[in-house]
Backbone as JSON, one array per atom type, in Angstrom:
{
  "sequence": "XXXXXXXXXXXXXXXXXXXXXXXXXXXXXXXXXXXXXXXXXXXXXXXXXXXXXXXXXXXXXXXXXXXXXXXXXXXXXXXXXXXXXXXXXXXXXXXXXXXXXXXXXXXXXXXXXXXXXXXXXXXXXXXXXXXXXXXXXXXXXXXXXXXXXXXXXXXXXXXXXXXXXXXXXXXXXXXXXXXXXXX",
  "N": [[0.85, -1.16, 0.0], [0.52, 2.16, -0.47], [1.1, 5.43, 0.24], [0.85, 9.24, -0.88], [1.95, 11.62, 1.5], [1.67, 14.33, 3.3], [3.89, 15.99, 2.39], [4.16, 15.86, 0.15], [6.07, 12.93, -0.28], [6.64, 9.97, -0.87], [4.75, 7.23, 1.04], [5.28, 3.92, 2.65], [3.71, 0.97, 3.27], [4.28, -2.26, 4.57], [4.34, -5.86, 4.29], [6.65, -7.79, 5.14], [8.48, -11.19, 4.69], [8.93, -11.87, 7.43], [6.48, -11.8, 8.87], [6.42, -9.29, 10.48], [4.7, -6.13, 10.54], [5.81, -3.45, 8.78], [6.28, 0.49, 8.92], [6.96, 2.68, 7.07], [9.04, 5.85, 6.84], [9.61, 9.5, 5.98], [11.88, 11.35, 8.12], [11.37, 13.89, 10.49], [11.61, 17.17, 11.62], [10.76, 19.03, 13.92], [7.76, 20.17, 14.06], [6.63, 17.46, 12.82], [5.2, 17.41, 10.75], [5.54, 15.39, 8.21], [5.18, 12.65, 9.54], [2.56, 12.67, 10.1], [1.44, 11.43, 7.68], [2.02, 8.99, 7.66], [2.02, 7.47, 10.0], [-0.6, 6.45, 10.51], [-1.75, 4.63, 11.64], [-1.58, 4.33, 14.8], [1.38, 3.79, 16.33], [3.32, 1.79, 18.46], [5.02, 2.19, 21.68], [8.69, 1.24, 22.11], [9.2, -0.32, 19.92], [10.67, -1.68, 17.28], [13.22, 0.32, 14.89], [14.72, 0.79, 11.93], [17.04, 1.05, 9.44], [18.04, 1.01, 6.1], [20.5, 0.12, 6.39], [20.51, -0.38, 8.77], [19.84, -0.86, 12.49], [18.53, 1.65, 14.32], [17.37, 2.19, 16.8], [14.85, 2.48, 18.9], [10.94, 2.76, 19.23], [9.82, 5.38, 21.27], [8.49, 7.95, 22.96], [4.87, 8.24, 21.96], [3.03, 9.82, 19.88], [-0.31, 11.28, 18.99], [0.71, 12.21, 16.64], [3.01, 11.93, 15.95], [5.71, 10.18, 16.8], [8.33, 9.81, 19.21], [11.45, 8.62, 18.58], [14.28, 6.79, 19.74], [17.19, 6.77, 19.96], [19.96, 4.39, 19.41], [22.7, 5.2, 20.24], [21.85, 6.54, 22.24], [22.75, 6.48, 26.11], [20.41, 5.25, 27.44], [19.35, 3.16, 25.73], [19.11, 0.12, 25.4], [20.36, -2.6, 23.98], [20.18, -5.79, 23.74], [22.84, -8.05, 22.64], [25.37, -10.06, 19.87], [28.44, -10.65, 18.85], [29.38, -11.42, 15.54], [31.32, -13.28, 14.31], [32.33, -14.14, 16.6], [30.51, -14.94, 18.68], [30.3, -13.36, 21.04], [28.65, -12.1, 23.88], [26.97, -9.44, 24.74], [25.46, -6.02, 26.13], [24.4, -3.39, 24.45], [24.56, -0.19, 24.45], [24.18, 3.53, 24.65], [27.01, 5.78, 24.21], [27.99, 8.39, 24.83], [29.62, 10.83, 22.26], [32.32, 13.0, 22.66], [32.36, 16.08, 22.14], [30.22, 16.32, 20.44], [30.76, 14.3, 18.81], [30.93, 12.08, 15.7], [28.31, 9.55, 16.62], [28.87, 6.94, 18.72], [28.9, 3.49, 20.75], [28.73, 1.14, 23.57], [29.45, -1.99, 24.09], [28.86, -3.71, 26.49], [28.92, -5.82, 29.49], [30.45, -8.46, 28.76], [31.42, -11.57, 28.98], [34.31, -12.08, 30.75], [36.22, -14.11, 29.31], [35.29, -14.07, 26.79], [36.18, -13.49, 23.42], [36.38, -10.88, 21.49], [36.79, -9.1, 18.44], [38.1, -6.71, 16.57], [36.23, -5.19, 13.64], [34.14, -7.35, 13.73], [31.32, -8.51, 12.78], [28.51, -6.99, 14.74], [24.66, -8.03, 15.86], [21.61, -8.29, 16.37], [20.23, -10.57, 19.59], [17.79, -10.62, 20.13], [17.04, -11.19, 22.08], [14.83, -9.64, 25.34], [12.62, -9.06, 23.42], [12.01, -6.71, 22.49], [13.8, -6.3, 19.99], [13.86, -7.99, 17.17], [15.76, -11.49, 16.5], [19.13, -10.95, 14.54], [19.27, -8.71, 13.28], [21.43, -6.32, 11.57], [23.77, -4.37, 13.42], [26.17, -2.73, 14.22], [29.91, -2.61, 14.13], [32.58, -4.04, 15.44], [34.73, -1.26, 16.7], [36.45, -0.61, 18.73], [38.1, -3.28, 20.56], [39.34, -3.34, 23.52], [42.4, -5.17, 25.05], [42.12, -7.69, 27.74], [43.14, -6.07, 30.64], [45.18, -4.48, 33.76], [44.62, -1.99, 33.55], [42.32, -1.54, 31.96], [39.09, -3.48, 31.2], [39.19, -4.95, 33.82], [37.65, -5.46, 35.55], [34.84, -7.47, 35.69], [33.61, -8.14, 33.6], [34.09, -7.6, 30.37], [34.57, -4.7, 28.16], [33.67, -3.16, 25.26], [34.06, -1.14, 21.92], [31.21, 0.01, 19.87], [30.63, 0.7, 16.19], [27.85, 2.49, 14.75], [25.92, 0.78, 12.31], [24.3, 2.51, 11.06], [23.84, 5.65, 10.02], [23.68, 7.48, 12.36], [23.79, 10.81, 12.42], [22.39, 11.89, 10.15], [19.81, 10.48, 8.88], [17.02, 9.81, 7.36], [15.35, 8.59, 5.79], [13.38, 6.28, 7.97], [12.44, 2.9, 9.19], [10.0, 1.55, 10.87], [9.2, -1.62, 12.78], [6.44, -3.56, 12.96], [4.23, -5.12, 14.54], [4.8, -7.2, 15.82], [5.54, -8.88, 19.09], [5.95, -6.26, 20.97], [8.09, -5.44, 23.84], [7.25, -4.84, 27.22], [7.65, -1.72, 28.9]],
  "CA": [[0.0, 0.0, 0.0], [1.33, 3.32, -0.72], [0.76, 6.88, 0.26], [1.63, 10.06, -0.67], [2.27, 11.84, 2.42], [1.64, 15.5, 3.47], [5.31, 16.94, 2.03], [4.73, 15.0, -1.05], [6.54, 11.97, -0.6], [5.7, 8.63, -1.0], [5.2, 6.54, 1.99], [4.49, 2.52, 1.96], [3.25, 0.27, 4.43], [4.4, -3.58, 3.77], [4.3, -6.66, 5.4], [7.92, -8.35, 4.88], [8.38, -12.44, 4.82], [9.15, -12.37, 8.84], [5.0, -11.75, 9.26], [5.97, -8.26, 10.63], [4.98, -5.09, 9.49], [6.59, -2.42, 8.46], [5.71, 1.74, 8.76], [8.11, 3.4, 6.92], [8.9, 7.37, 6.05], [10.78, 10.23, 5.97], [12.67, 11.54, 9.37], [11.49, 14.78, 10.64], [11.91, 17.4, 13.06], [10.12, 20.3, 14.47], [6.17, 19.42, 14.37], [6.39, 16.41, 12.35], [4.04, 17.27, 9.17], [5.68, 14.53, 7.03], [5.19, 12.07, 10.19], [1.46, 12.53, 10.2], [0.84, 10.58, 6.87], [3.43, 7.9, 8.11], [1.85, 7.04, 11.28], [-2.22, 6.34, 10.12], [-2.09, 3.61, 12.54], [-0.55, 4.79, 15.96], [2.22, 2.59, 16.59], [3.4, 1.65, 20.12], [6.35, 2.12, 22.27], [9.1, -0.04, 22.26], [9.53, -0.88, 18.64], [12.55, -1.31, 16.4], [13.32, 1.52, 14.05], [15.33, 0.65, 11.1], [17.14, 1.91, 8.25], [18.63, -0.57, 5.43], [21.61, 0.0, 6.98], [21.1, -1.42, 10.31], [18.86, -0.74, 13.45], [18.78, 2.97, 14.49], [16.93, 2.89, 18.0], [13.36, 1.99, 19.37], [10.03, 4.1, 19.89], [9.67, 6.28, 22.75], [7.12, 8.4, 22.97], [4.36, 7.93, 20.69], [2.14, 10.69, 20.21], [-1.34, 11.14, 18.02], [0.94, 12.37, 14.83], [4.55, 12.01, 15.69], [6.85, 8.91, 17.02], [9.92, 10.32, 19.48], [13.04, 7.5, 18.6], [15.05, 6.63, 21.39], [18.87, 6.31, 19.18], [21.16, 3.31, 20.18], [23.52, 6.09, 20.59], [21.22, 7.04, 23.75], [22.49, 5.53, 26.91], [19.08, 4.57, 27.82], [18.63, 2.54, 24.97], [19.89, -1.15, 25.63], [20.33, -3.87, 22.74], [21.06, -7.24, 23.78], [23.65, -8.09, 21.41], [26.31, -10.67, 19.86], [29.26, -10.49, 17.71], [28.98, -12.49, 14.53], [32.36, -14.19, 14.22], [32.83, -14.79, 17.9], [29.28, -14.69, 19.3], [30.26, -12.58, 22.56], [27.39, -11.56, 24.03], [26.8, -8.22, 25.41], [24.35, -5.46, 26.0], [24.53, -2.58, 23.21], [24.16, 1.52, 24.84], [25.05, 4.46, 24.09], [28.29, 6.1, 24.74], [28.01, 10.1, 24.34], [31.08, 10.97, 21.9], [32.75, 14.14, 23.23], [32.86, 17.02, 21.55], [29.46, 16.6, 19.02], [31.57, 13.62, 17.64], [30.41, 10.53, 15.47], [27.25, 8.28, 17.78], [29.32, 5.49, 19.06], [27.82, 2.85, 21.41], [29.33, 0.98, 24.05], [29.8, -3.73, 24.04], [29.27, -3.77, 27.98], [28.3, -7.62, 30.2], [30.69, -9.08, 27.92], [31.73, -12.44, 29.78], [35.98, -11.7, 30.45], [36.23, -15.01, 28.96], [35.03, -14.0, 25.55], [37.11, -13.11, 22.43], [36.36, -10.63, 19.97], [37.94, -8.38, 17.6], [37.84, -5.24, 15.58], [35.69, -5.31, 12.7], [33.14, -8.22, 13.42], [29.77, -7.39, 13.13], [27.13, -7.17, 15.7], [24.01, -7.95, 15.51], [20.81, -8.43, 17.76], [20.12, -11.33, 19.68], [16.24, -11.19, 20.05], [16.16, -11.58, 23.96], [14.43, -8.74, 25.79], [11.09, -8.58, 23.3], [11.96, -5.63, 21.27], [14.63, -6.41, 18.7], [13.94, -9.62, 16.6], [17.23, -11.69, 16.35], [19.9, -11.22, 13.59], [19.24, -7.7, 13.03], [22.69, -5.73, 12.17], [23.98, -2.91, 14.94], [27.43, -2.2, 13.63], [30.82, -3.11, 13.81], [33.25, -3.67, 16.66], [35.71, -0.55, 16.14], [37.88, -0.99, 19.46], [38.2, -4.01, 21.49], [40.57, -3.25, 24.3], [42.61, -6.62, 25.55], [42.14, -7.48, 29.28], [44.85, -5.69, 31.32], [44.92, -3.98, 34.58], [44.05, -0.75, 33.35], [41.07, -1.76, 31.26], [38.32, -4.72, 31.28], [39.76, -5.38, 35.0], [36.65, -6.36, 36.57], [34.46, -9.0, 35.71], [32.92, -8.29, 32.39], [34.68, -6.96, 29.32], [33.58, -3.88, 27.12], [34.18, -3.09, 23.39], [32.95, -0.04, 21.2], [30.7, -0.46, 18.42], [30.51, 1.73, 15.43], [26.85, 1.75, 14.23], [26.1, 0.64, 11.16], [23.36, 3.28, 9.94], [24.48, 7.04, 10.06], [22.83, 8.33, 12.86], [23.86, 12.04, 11.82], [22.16, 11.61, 8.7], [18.93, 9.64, 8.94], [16.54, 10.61, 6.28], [14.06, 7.72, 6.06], [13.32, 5.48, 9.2], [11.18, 1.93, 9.44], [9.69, 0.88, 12.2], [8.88, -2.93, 12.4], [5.64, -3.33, 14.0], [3.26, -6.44, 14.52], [6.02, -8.33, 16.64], [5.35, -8.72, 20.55], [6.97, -5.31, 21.61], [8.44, -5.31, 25.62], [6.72, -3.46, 28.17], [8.81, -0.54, 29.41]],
  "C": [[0.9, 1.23, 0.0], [0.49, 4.74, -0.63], [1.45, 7.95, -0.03], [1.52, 10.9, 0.45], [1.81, 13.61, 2.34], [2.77, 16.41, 2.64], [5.05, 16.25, 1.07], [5.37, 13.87, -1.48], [5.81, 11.18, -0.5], [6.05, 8.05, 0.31], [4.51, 4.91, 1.7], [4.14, 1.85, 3.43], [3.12, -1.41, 3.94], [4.85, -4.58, 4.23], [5.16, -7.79, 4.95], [7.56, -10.22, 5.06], [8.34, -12.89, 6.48], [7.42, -12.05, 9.38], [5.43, -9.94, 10.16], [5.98, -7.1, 10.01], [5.25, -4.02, 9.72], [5.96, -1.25, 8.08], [7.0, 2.25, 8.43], [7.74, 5.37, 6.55], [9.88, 8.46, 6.5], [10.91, 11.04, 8.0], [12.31, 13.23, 9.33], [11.97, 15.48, 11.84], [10.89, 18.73, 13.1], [8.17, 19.66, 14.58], [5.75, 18.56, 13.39], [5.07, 16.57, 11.27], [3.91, 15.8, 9.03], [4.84, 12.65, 7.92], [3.12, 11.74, 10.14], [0.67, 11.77, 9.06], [1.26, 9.32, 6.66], [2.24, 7.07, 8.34], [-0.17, 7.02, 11.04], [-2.48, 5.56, 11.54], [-1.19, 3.91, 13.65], [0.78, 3.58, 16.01], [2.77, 2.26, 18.54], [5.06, 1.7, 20.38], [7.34, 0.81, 22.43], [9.35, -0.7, 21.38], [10.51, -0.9, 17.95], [12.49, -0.79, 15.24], [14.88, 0.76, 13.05], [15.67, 1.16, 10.26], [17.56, 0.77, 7.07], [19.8, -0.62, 5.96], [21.92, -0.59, 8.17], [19.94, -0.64, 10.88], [19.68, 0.67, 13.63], [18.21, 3.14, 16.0], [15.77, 2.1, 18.22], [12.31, 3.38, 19.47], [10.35, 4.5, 21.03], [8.41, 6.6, 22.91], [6.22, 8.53, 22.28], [3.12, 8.92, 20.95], [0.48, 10.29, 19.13], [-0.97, 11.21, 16.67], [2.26, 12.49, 15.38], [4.45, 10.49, 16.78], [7.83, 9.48, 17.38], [10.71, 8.87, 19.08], [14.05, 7.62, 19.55], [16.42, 6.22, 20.0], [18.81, 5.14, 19.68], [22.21, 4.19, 20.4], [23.25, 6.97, 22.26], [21.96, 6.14, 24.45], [21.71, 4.98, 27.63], [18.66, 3.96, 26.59], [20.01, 1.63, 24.79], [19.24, -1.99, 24.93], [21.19, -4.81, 23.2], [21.35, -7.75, 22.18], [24.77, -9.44, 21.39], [26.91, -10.31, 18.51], [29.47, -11.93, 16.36], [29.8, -13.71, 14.7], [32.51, -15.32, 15.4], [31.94, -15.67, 18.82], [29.76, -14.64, 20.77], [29.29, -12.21, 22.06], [27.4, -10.57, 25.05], [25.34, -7.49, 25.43], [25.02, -4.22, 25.67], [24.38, -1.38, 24.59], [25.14, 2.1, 24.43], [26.01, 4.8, 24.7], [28.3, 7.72, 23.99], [29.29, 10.5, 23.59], [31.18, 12.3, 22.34], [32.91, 15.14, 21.94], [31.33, 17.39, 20.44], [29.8, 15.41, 18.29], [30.28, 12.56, 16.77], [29.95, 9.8, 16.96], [28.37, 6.93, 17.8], [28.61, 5.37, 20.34], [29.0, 1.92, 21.96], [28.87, -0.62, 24.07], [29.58, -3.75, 25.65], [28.6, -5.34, 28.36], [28.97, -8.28, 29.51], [31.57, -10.24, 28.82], [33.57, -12.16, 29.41], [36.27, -13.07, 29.4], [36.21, -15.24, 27.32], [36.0, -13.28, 24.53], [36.43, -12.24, 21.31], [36.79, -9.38, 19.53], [37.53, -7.14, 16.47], [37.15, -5.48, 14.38], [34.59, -6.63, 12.61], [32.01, -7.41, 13.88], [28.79, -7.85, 14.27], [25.87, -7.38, 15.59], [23.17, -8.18, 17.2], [20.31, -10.09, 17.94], [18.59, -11.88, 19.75], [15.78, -11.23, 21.39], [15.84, -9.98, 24.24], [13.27, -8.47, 25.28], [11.46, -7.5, 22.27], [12.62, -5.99, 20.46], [14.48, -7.87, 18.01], [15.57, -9.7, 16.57], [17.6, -11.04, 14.98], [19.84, -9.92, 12.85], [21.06, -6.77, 13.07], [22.76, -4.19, 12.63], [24.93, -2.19, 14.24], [28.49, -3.02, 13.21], [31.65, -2.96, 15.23], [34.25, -2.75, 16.22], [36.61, -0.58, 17.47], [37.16, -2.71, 20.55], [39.4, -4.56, 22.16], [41.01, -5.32, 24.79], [42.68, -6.14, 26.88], [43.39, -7.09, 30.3], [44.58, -4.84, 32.73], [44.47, -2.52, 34.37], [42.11, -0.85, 32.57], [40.62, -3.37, 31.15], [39.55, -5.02, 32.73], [38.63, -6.19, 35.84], [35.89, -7.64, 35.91], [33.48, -9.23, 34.51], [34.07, -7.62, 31.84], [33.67, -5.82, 28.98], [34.17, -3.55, 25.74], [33.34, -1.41, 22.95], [32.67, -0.67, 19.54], [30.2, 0.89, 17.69], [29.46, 1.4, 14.8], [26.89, 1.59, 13.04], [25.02, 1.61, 10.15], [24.05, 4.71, 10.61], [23.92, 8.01, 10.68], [22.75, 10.05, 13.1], [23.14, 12.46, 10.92], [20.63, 10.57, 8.77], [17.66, 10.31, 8.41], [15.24, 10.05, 6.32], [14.53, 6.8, 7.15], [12.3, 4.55, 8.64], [10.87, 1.52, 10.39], [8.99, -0.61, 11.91], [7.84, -2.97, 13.73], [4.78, -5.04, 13.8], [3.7, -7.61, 14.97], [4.95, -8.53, 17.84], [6.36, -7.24, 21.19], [6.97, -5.26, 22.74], [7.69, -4.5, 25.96], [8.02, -2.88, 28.61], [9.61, -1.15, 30.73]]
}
């Protein structure tokens, strides 16, 4: 199904092979016009926001004609996660970069025990209710080795570089018709 939208664009609404479906449309800001020919069908908190590039965040607040997005760059927004190659398993948040920088996101619960390495990808594991599995996050861009200065206590942590461009986020999907978590 397809709409054109308040600003003129096209928006679609389309129900993928995994049985859930999908509200997609363009990314606004200020009082959400474009958002209001999106969102026909309210959607609910707690949902996973997508781009083709990778997962971008969850609902938040869900109003009558807008949808706030909670980042993965937020540190209130936690993605149980594993790394492809290795499958460490962690839980995804944000990590504020200093300065304005590039959204990086922080590998934290990662059993000391576990091995993994710069450039494997992350993805989601599915536990917690909001994120179906196998969804990709990013990429690991540091993963310190265990030493008395760093990873000392009793988990590891890693940083992950996301994989959609949360500077830059133009169109968003939200995947809806899952079981989404209560808060």
């Amino acid at each position: 199904m397809r709409r054109t939208g308040i600003c003129g664009r096209k928006t679609c609404v389309c129900k993928p092979r995994s049985g859930r479906w999908t509200i997609c449309g363009p990314k606004t800001t200020g009082s959400g016009r474009c958002w209001r020919s999106v969102i026909s069908n309210p959607t609910a908190s707690w949902q996973p926001v997508v781009t083709p590039r990778g997962i971008v965040g969850k609902t938040g607040t869900v109003g009558r004609t807008t949808t706030r997005v909670m980042l993965i760059s937020d540190e209130n927004c936690k993605v149980s996660v594993l790394t492809e190659g290795s499958g460490a398993r962690g839980i995804l948040l944000g990590d504020t970069p200093l300065n304005g920088g590039v959204p990086v996101c922080k590998m934290t619960f990662v059993t000391r025990e576990a091995k993994f390495e710069v450039g494997e990808r992350v993805l989601t594991t599915g536990l917690g209710g909001t994120f179906p599995p196998n969804l990709l996050v990013g990429t690991v861009s540091e993963a310190p080795p265990l030493t008395a200065e760093k990873n000392s206590g009793l988990y590891r942590e890693g940083q992950v570089a996301p994989a959609a461009d949360l500077n830059d986020l133009r169109e968003m999907f939200i995947l809806t018709g899952g079981s989404p978590a209560k808060k």
